[in-house]
Amino acid sequence: MSTTSSLSRRSALGATLGVFGGLALAGAAHASADRARDGHRDHPALAGHDAMPESFDEIYEGRRIQGRPASHGGGSPHGGHHSAGYQVHVDGRELHVMRNADGTWISVVNHYETFANPRAVARAAVVELQGSTLAPFPA
Amino acid sequence: MTVRKNQATLTADEKRRFVDALIELKRSGRYDTFVTTHNEFIMSDTDFGDRVGHRSPSFLPWHRRFLLQFEQALQSIDSSVTLPYWDWTADRTARSSLWAADFLGGTGRSRDSRVMDGAFAFGSGNWPIRVRVDGRGYLRRSLGAGGGLTLPTRAEVDSVLAMPTYDTAPWNSSSDGFRNHLEGWRGVNLHNRVHVWVGGQMATGVSPNDPVFWLHHAFVDKLWADWQALHPDSSYLPRGGTRNVVDLDDTMRPWNDVTPADMLDHTAFYTFDTAA
């Protein structure tokens, strides 16, 4: 929450953006499998930090949404601040997401409503944004 | 002595003074510091790590302290103003006087959810949204628009008030007990559902951008007092030694000089217009 950690996080983000495109391509291969799971809650046994959802990359209602396990932090359950080990982007801007204890997900633009997985969170964010651009992260 | 009143009972003069104090707080820049603080906590409170403002036992005392600070800020502008509460089990439609142009204004227009009437409409120039998660600088709402979503009923509230245990391990969004059912991560869903029903900024981490945030949380706070009256032998839990969680006598961020124990008796600070 400190300014320092926010800044260092932004720096870290900038450093990883360069490789993001390549990862996103790999993620697309998993997209159809992920779609099959949409609408189903992750099994509670998978709620631990060692079972991150797979990557995804798609155009949803005209916006590019991407998700992937974070390359840093490793999803540590106690590094909890921010990404919880998984990053979601809408048109290249990071959407702050968080995993709940039961394996469901929320985002900063739908913070009081849970979703089955990061893709569902990203799609809900696109609907909520009504074409608007995400503010620089963190808000 | 501060008396918090049901918003539906406020006189025209009380509404005007409340709205004027909000706008002055906004103009001075102090209002937005509350939005920033709330968003910082909502993004950092996690089920598996440190959690203070949300998804934890201190959800209730944290918001009690947060609302007290906000109410004191309003009173520094107009000492007659107190925080009203919105009993959403009773005033449960977009036609409630709460949403009239002389108070909070109504729902947003369909195209972009922009609130078009009342003192907080963008066109008034009084209410720029500065602390935000996206590019939109105007107050938005979509009252009840979320696919058949309805506000909690009195019976649903009573079912949660009947729960005798304040909170249970693992002290997060998966807990059983009164706190998590009131917060809404589990069960019939009270507090969370109201945020979603209002929509717009109220559904986001920067929810205090909508002044109804304070009226919603003032009622959630009253429900805690109602629960205490129903269960005089129950109290805040946990009482000590709990990792990542604020125990009864631990201090709470960001103030670091107030504990849940300090917040248990609301009558030290205010009373309600009805017996709690």
Short mmCIF file of C-alpha atoms in Angstrom, two decimals, chain B residues 33-213:
data_model
loop_
_atom_site.label_atom_id
_atom_site.label_comp_id
_atom_site.label_asym_id
_atom_site.label_seq_id
_atom_site.Cartn_x
_atom_site.Cartn_y
_atom_site.Cartn_z
CA THR B 33 -9.09 11.26 0.83
CA PHE B 34 -11.81 8.98 2.20
CA VAL B 35 -12.31 7.40 -1.24
CA THR B 36 -8.57 6.82 -1.57
CA THR B 37 -8.29 5.23 1.86
CA HIS B 38 -11.18 2.89 1.18
CA ASN B 39 -9.80 1.78 -2.17
CA GLU B 40 -6.36 1.13 -0.69
CA PHE B 41 -7.86 -1.17 1.90
CA ILE B 42 -10.19 -2.93 -0.50
CA MET B 43 -7.31 -3.74 -2.83
CA SER B 44 -4.98 -4.93 -0.05
CA ASP B 45 -7.38 -6.86 2.22
CA THR B 46 -7.00 -10.48 1.08
CA ASP B 47 -8.38 -13.76 2.35
CA PHE B 48 -4.91 -15.28 2.64
CA GLY B 49 -3.01 -12.25 3.94
CA ASP B 50 -3.41 -9.20 6.14
CA ARG B 51 -7.03 -8.08 6.18
CA VAL B 52 -8.47 -5.17 8.13
CA GLY B 53 -11.26 -3.26 6.40
CA HIS B 54 -13.02 -6.10 4.59
CA ARG B 55 -13.44 -9.90 4.50
CA SER B 56 -12.40 -10.12 8.14
CA PRO B 57 -13.82 -9.69 11.65
CA SER B 58 -12.74 -6.05 11.75
CA PHE B 59 -14.99 -5.21 8.76
CA LEU B 60 -17.53 -3.85 11.28
CA PRO B 61 -15.31 -1.91 13.73
CA TRP B 62 -13.14 -0.65 10.84
CA HIS B 63 -16.14 0.84 9.04
CA ARG B 64 -17.55 2.18 12.33
CA ARG B 65 -14.32 4.13 12.84
CA PHE B 66 -14.20 5.18 9.16
CA LEU B 67 -17.77 6.52 9.33
CA LEU B 68 -17.05 8.32 12.61
CA GLN B 69 -14.12 10.10 10.99
CA PHE B 70 -16.27 11.02 8.01
CA GLU B 71 -19.13 12.23 10.20
CA GLN B 72 -16.73 14.38 12.20
CA ALA B 73 -15.46 15.88 8.94
CA LEU B 74 -19.05 16.78 7.99
CA GLN B 75 -19.65 18.24 11.43
CA SER B 76 -16.57 20.43 11.09
CA ILE B 77 -18.51 22.09 8.24
CA ASP B 78 -22.00 22.02 9.79
CA SER B 79 -22.23 20.85 13.40
CA SER B 80 -25.91 19.99 13.01
CA VAL B 81 -25.24 17.29 10.42
CA THR B 82 -25.17 13.58 11.32
CA LEU B 83 -24.96 10.52 9.09
CA PRO B 84 -28.39 9.22 8.10
CA TYR B 85 -28.88 5.52 7.42
CA TRP B 86 -30.65 3.81 4.52
CA ASP B 87 -32.78 0.87 5.58
CA TRP B 88 -32.74 -0.87 2.23
CA THR B 89 -35.19 -3.52 3.46
CA ALA B 90 -37.84 -0.79 3.67
CA ASP B 91 -36.86 1.73 0.98
CA ARG B 92 -36.16 -0.80 -1.69
CA THR B 93 -36.96 0.74 -5.05
CA ALA B 94 -35.51 3.47 -7.27
CA ARG B 95 -38.67 5.46 -6.47
CA SER B 96 -37.67 5.95 -2.83
CA SER B 97 -37.33 9.57 -1.66
CA LEU B 98 -33.66 8.75 -1.09
CA TRP B 99 -33.15 8.99 -4.86
CA ALA B 100 -35.13 12.22 -5.39
CA ALA B 101 -33.46 15.27 -6.90
CA ASP B 102 -33.53 17.09 -3.52
CA PHE B 103 -31.40 14.39 -1.90
CA LEU B 104 -29.05 11.95 -3.68
CA GLY B 105 -30.50 12.11 -7.19
CA GLY B 106 -31.68 9.10 -9.14
CA THR B 107 -30.39 6.27 -11.26
CA GLY B 108 -28.14 6.75 -14.28
CA ARG B 109 -29.34 7.08 -17.86
CA SER B 110 -29.20 3.85 -19.83
CA ARG B 111 -26.55 4.84 -22.35
CA ASP B 112 -23.66 5.40 -19.94
CA SER B 113 -25.20 5.10 -16.44
CA ARG B 114 -24.58 8.80 -15.84
CA VAL B 115 -26.63 10.30 -12.98
CA MET B 116 -28.51 13.24 -14.48
CA ASP B 117 -30.32 14.89 -11.57
CA GLY B 118 -29.60 16.10 -8.06
CA ALA B 119 -26.60 17.83 -6.56
CA PHE B 120 -24.21 15.00 -7.42
CA ALA B 121 -24.95 14.89 -11.14
CA PHE B 122 -21.91 15.73 -13.25
CA GLY B 123 -23.73 18.67 -14.81
CA SER B 124 -23.96 20.40 -11.43
CA GLY B 125 -20.19 20.84 -11.40
CA ASN B 126 -20.11 19.95 -7.70
CA TRP B 127 -19.14 16.33 -7.89
CA PRO B 128 -16.15 15.46 -10.09
CA ILE B 129 -15.07 11.81 -9.71
CA ARG B 130 -11.31 12.11 -9.24
CA VAL B 131 -10.36 8.87 -7.45
CA ARG B 132 -11.39 6.38 -10.08
CA VAL B 133 -10.66 3.04 -11.66
CA ASP B 134 -11.38 4.12 -15.24
CA GLY B 135 -11.60 7.21 -17.38
CA ARG B 136 -15.08 8.29 -16.40
CA GLY B 137 -15.26 11.43 -14.27
CA TYR B 138 -19.02 11.43 -13.62
CA LEU B 139 -21.11 9.71 -10.97
CA ARG B 140 -22.78 6.57 -12.31
CA ARG B 141 -25.59 4.35 -11.02
CA SER B 142 -27.79 1.60 -12.38
CA LEU B 143 -30.24 1.07 -9.55
CA GLY B 144 -31.51 -2.50 -9.60
CA ALA B 145 -30.40 -3.03 -13.18
CA GLY B 146 -28.36 -6.13 -12.46
CA GLY B 147 -30.48 -8.92 -13.92
CA GLY B 148 -33.39 -9.26 -11.52
CA LEU B 149 -31.30 -8.33 -8.50
CA THR B 150 -33.40 -7.17 -5.55
CA LEU B 151 -32.40 -5.58 -2.27
CA PRO B 152 -32.37 -7.80 0.83
CA THR B 153 -35.65 -8.28 2.64
CA ARG B 154 -36.34 -7.78 6.32
CA ALA B 155 -36.71 -11.56 6.70
CA GLU B 156 -33.26 -12.07 5.20
CA VAL B 157 -31.81 -9.49 7.58
CA ASP B 158 -33.52 -11.17 10.53
CA SER B 159 -32.09 -14.55 9.52
CA VAL B 160 -28.59 -13.06 9.72
CA LEU B 161 -29.25 -11.16 12.96
CA ALA B 162 -30.30 -14.49 14.50
CA MET B 163 -26.78 -15.91 14.14
CA PRO B 164 -25.31 -15.99 17.65
CA THR B 165 -21.61 -16.23 16.77
CA TYR B 166 -19.87 -13.00 15.72
CA ASP B 167 -17.33 -14.60 13.40
CA THR B 168 -15.53 -17.90 12.88
CA ALA B 169 -12.18 -19.22 11.63
CA PRO B 170 -10.71 -18.83 9.07
CA TRP B 171 -11.85 -15.23 9.66
CA ASN B 172 -12.26 -14.37 5.98
CA SER B 173 -14.75 -14.49 3.09
CA SER B 174 -15.36 -18.20 3.65
CA SER B 175 -16.31 -17.86 7.34
CA ASP B 176 -19.57 -18.86 8.91
CA GLY B 177 -21.16 -16.54 11.50
CA PHE B 178 -22.81 -13.13 11.70
CA ARG B 179 -20.03 -10.92 10.30
CA ASN B 180 -19.51 -12.73 7.01
CA HIS B 181 -23.22 -13.21 6.39
CA LEU B 182 -23.80 -9.51 7.00
CA GLU B 183 -20.84 -8.61 4.80
CA GLY B 184 -22.33 -10.94 2.21
CA TRP B 185 -19.61 -13.26 0.98
CA ARG B 186 -21.67 -16.17 2.23
CA GLY B 187 -25.37 -16.96 2.53
CA VAL B 188 -28.24 -14.63 1.65
CA ASN B 189 -25.78 -11.74 1.04
CA LEU B 190 -26.67 -8.40 2.61
CA HIS B 191 -23.95 -5.71 2.40
CA ASN B 192 -22.29 -6.83 -0.83
CA ARG B 193 -25.59 -7.20 -2.66
CA VAL B 194 -26.59 -3.61 -1.89
CA HIS B 195 -23.36 -2.34 -3.46
CA VAL B 196 -24.14 -4.35 -6.61
CA TRP B 197 -27.79 -3.22 -6.67
CA VAL B 198 -26.76 0.45 -6.73
CA GLY B 199 -24.19 -0.20 -9.46
CA GLY B 200 -21.85 2.42 -10.92
CA GLN B 201 -18.99 3.43 -8.64
CA MET B 202 -20.80 1.78 -5.71
CA ALA B 203 -20.00 -1.62 -7.24
CA THR B 204 -16.27 -0.85 -7.41
CA GLY B 205 -13.37 -0.40 -5.02
CA VAL B 206 -13.92 3.36 -5.13
CA SER B 207 -17.49 2.99 -3.86
CA PRO B 208 -17.37 6.00 -1.46
CA ASN B 209 -17.50 8.20 -4.58
CA ASP B 210 -21.27 7.76 -4.29
CA PRO B 211 -22.58 9.51 -1.16
CA VAL B 212 -25.03 6.62 -0.65
CA PHE B 213 -21.98 4.64 0.51
#
